[in-house]
PDB file of C-alpha atoms in Angstrom:
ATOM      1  CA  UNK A  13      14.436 -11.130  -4.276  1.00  0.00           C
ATOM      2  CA  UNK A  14      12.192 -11.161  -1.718  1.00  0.00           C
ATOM      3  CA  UNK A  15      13.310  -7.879   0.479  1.00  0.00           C
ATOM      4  CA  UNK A  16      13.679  -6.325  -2.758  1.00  0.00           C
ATOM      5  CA  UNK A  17      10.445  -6.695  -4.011  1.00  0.00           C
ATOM      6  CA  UNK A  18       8.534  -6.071  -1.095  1.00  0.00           C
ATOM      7  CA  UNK A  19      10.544  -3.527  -0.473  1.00  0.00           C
ATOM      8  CA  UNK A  20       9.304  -2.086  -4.518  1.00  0.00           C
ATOM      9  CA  UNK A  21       5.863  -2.451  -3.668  1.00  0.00           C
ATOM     10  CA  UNK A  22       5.906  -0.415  -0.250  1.00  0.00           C
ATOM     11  CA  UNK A  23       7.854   2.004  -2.064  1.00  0.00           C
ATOM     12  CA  UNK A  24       5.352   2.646  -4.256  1.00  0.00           C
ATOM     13  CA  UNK A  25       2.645   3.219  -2.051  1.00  0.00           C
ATOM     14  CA  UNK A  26       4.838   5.329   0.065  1.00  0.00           C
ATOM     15  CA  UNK A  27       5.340   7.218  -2.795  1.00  0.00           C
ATOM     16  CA  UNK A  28       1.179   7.494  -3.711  1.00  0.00           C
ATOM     17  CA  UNK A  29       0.592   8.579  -0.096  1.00  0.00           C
ATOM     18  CA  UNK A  30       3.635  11.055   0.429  1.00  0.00           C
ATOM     19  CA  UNK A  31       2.105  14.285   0.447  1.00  0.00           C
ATOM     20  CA  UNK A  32       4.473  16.212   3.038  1.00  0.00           C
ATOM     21  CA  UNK A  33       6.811  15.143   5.648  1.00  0.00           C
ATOM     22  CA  UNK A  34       4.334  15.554   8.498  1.00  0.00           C
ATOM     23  CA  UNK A  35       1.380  13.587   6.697  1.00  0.00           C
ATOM     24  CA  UNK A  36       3.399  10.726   5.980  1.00  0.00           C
ATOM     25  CA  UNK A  37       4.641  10.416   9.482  1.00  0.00           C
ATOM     26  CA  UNK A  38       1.309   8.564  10.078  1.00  0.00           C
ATOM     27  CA  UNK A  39       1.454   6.123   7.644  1.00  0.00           C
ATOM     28  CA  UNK A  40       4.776   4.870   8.369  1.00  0.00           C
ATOM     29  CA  UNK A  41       3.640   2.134  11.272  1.00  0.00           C
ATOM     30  CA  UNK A  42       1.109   0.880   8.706  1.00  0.00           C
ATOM     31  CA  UNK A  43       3.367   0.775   5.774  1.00  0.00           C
ATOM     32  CA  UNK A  44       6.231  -0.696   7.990  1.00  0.00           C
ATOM     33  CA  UNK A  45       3.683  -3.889   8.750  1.00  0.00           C
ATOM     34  CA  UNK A  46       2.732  -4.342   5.411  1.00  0.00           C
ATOM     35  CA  UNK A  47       6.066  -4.869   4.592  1.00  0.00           C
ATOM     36  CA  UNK A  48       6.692  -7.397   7.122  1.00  0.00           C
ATOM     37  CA  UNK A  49       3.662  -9.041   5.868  1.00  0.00           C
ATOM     38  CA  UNK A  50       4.641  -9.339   2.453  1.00  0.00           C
ATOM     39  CA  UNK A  51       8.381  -9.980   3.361  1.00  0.00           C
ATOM     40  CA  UNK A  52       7.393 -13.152   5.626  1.00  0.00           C
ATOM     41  CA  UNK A  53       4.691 -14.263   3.277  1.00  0.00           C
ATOM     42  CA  UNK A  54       6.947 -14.633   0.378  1.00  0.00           C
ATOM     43  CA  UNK A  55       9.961 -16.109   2.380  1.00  0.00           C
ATOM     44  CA  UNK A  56       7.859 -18.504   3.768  1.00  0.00           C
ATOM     45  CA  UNK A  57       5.881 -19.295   0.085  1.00  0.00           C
ATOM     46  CA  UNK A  58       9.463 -19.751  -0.982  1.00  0.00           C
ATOM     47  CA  UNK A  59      11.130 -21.965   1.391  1.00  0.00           C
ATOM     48  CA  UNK A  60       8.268 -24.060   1.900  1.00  0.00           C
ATOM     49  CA  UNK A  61       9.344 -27.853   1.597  1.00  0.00           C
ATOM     50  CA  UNK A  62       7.612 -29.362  -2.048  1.00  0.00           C
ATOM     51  CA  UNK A  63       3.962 -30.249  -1.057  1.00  0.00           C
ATOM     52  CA  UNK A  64       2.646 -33.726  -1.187  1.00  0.00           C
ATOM     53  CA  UNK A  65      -0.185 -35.601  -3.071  1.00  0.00           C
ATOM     54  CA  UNK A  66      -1.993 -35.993   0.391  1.00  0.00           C
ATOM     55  CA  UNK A  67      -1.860 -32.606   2.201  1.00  0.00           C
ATOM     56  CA  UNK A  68      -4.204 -30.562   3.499  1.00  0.00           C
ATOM     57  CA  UNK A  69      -5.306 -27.347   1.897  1.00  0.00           C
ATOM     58  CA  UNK A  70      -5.222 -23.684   3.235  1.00  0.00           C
ATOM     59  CA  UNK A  71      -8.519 -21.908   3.022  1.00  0.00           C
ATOM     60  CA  UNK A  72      -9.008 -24.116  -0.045  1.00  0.00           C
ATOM     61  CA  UNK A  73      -5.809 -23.689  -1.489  1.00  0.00           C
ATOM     62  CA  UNK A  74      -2.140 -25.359  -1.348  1.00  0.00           C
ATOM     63  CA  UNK A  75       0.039 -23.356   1.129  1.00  0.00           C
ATOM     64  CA  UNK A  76       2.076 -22.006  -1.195  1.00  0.00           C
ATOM     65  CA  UNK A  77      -1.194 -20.225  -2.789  1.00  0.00           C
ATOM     66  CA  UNK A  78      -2.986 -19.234  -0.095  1.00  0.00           C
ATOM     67  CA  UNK A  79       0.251 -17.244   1.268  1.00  0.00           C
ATOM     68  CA  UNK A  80       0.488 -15.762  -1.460  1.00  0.00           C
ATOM     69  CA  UNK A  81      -3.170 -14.655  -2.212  1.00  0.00           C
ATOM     70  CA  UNK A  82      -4.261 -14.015   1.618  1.00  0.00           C
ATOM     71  CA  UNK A  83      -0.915 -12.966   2.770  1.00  0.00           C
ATOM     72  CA  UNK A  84       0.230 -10.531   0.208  1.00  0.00           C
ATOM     73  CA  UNK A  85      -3.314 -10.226  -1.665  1.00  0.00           C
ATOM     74  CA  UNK A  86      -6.060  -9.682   1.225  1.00  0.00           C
ATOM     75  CA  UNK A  87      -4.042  -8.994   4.231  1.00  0.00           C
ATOM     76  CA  UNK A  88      -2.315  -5.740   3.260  1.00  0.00           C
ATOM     77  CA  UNK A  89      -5.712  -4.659   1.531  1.00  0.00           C
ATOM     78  CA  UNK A  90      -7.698  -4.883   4.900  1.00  0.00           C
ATOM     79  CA  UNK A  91      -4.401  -3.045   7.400  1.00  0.00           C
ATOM     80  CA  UNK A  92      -4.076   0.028   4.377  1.00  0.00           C
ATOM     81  CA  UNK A  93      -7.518   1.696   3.692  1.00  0.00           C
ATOM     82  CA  UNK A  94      -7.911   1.758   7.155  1.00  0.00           C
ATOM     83  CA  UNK A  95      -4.539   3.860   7.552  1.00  0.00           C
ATOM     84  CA  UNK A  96      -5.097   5.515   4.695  1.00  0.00           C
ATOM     85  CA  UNK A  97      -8.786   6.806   6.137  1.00  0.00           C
ATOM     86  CA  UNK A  98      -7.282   7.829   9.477  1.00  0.00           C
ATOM     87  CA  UNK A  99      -4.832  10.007   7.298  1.00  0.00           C
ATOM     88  CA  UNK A 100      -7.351  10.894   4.913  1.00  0.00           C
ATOM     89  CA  UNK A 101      -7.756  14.763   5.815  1.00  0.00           C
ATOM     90  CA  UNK A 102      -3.733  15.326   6.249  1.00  0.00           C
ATOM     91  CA  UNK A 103      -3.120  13.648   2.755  1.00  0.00           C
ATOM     92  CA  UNK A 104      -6.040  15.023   0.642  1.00  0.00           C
ATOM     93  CA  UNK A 105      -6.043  18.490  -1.312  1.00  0.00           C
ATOM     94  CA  UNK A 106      -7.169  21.599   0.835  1.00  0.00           C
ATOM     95  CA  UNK A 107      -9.303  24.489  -0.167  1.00  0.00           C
ATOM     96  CA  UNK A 108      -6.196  26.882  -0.537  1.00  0.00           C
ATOM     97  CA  UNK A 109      -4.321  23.922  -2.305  1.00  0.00           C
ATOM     98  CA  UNK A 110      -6.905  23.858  -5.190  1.00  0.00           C
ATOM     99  CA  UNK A 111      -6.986  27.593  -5.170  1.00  0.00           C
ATOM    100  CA  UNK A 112      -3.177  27.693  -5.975  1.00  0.00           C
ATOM    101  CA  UNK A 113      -3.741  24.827  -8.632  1.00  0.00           C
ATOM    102  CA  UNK A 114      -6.674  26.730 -10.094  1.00  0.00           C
ATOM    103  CA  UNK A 115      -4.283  29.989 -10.619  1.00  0.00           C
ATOM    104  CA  UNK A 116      -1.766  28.422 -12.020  1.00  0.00           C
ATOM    105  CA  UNK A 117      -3.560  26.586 -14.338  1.00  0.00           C
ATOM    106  CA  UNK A 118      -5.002  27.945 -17.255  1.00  0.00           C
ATOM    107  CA  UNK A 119      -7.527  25.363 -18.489  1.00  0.00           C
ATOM    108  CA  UNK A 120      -8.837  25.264 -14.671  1.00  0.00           C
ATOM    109  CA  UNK A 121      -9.830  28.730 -14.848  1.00  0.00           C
ATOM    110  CA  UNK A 122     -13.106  27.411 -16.819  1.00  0.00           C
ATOM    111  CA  UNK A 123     -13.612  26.550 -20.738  1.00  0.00           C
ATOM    112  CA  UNK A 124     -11.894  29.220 -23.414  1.00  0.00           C
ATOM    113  CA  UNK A 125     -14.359  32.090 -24.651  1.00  0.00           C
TER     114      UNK A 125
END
């Protein structure tokens, strides 16, 4: 369960990013960490021994909670936009892309007469 849905969510940004073969070279380091990330945060959320009465918090929170809010919440949303910005010119639209976009489409040719 774990793999799998780690696995799900890097899918899906692999998926939002892929553009071309060559512009989604770059973003397979970055998407190969956050994976990692959210596959060792959840294990360890998971097999973490029942928490006691007395323990000490996490950033303010039980461990099980701040794992899963810093390590899967915050962590992979400070390593991404800055991939995604170093990538940002290979995986946006280009002038000739929204040429061929524009001539193919008719209701981006302007408003109907």
């Amino acid at each position: 369960m774990v793999i799998g849905n780690s696995m799900l969510l890097v899918a899906m940004m692999a998926l939002g990013a892929r553009r071309s073969q060559t512009s989604f070279r770059s973003l397979r380091l970055p998407l190969a960490v956050t994976c990692l990330i959210l596959i060792g945060c959840f294990g360890l959320a998971l097999s973490l021994p029942p928490e006691s009465a007395g323990e000490t918090l996490w950033l303010g929170l039980p461990r099980r909670a701040a794992l899963v809010l810093y390590g899967v919440g915050l962590l992979p949303a400070a390593i991404l936009p800055l991939a995604y910005a170093r990538t940002f010119e290979a995986l946006t639209l280009r002038p000739a892309d929204l040429e061929r976009i524009r001539a193919v489409s008719p209701r981006a040719k302007g408003p109907p007469e």
